[in-house]
C-alpha positions in Angstrom: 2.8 -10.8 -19.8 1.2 -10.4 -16.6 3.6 -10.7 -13.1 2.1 -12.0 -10.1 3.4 -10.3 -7.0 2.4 -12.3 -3.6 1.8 -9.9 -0.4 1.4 -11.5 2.9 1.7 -8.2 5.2 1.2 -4.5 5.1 3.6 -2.3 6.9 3.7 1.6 8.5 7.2 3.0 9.3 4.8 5.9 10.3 1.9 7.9 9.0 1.9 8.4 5.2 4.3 5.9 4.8 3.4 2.3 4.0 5.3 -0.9 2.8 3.6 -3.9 1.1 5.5 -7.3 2.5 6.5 -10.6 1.4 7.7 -13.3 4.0 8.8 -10.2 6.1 10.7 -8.4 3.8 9.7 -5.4 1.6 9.0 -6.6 -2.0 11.6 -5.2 -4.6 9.8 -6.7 -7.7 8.8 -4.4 -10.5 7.1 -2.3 -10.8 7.6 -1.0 -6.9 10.0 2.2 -6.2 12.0 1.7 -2.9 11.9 4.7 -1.1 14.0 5.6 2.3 13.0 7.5 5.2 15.4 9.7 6.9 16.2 7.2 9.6 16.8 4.4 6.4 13.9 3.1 6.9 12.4 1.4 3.5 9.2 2.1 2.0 6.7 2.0 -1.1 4.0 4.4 -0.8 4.4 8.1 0.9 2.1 11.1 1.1 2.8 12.1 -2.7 1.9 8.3 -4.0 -1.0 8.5 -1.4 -2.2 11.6 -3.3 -1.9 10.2 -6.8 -3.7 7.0 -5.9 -6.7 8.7 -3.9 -7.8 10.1 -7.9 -8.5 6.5 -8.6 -9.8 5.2 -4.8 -10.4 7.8 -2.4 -9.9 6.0 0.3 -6.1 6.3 -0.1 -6.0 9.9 0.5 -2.7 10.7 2.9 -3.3 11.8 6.2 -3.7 15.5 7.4 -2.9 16.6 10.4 -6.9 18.5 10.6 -8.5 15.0 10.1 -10.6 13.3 12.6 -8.6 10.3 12.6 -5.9 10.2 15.0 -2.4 8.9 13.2 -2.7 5.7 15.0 -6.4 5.0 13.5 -5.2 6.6 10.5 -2.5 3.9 9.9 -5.2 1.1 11.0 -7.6 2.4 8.5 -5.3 2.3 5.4 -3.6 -1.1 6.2 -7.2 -1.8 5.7 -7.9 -0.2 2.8 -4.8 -2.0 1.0 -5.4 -5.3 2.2 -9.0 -5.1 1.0 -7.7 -3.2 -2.6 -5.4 -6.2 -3.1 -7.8 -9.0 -2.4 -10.3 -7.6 -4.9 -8.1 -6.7 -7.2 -8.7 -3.3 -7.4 -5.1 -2.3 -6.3 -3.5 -3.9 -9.6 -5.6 -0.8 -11.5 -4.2 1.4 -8.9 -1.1 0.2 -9.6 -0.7 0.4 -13.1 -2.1 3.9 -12.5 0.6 5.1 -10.0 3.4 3.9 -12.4 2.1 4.2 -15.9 2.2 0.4 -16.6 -0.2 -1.2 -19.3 -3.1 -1.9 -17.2 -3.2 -5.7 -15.2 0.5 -6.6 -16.3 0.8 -6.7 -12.7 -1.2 -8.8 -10.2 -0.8 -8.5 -6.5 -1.8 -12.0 -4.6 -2.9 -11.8 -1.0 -1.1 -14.7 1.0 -1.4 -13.9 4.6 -4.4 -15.2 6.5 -8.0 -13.9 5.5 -9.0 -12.6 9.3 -5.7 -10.4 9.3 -5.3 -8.6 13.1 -3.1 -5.7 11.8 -0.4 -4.3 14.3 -0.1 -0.4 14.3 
């Protein structure tokens, strides 16, 4: 059975580090790990998830320190990226991927306005 997951925001606690929201809050639905930063911070995706899912969108590669981008346009950029992945879909392959799920029993839902102004 497929689960539908709606997002409505895409967060950055800092650079290789990025939360997928629901009504402000971090989603805890399956199939998403919670991770914690040193500071307790929550979060879904670091620089080793970022890694995995760059083999299956290359976009999502994690940020190095000897890449153009500065950290700032870095975390712009992939805010980006997601949003875009989750609107067309293509993030519910990625996500399967990332945590060995049969592919499209999960289905991520944009709900958060179509121009989206994200905040870095």
């Amino acid at each position: 059975m497929k689960k539908t997951i709606i997002v409505d925001d895409i967060s950055s606690i800092k650079h290789n580090h990025f939360t997928l929201l629901s009504n402000k809050r971090i989603i805890k639905d399956h199939p998403f790990i919670i991770k914690k930063a040193p500071d307790g911070s929550s979060y879904h995706f670091d620089k080793e998830d970022l890694e995995k899912m760059s083999k299956y969108e290359k976009d999502l590669a994690p940020h190095e320190e000897t890449d153009p981008l500065s950290k700032r346009e870095y975390i712009l950029k992939m805010k980006k990226e997601f949003y875009h992945l989750i609107r067309s879909g293509e993030m519910d392959t990625i996500l399967s991927r990332l945590y060995e799920l049969e592919d499209r029993t999960v289905q991520l839902k944009w709900a958060g306005p179509i121009e989206y102004k994200f905040k870095v």
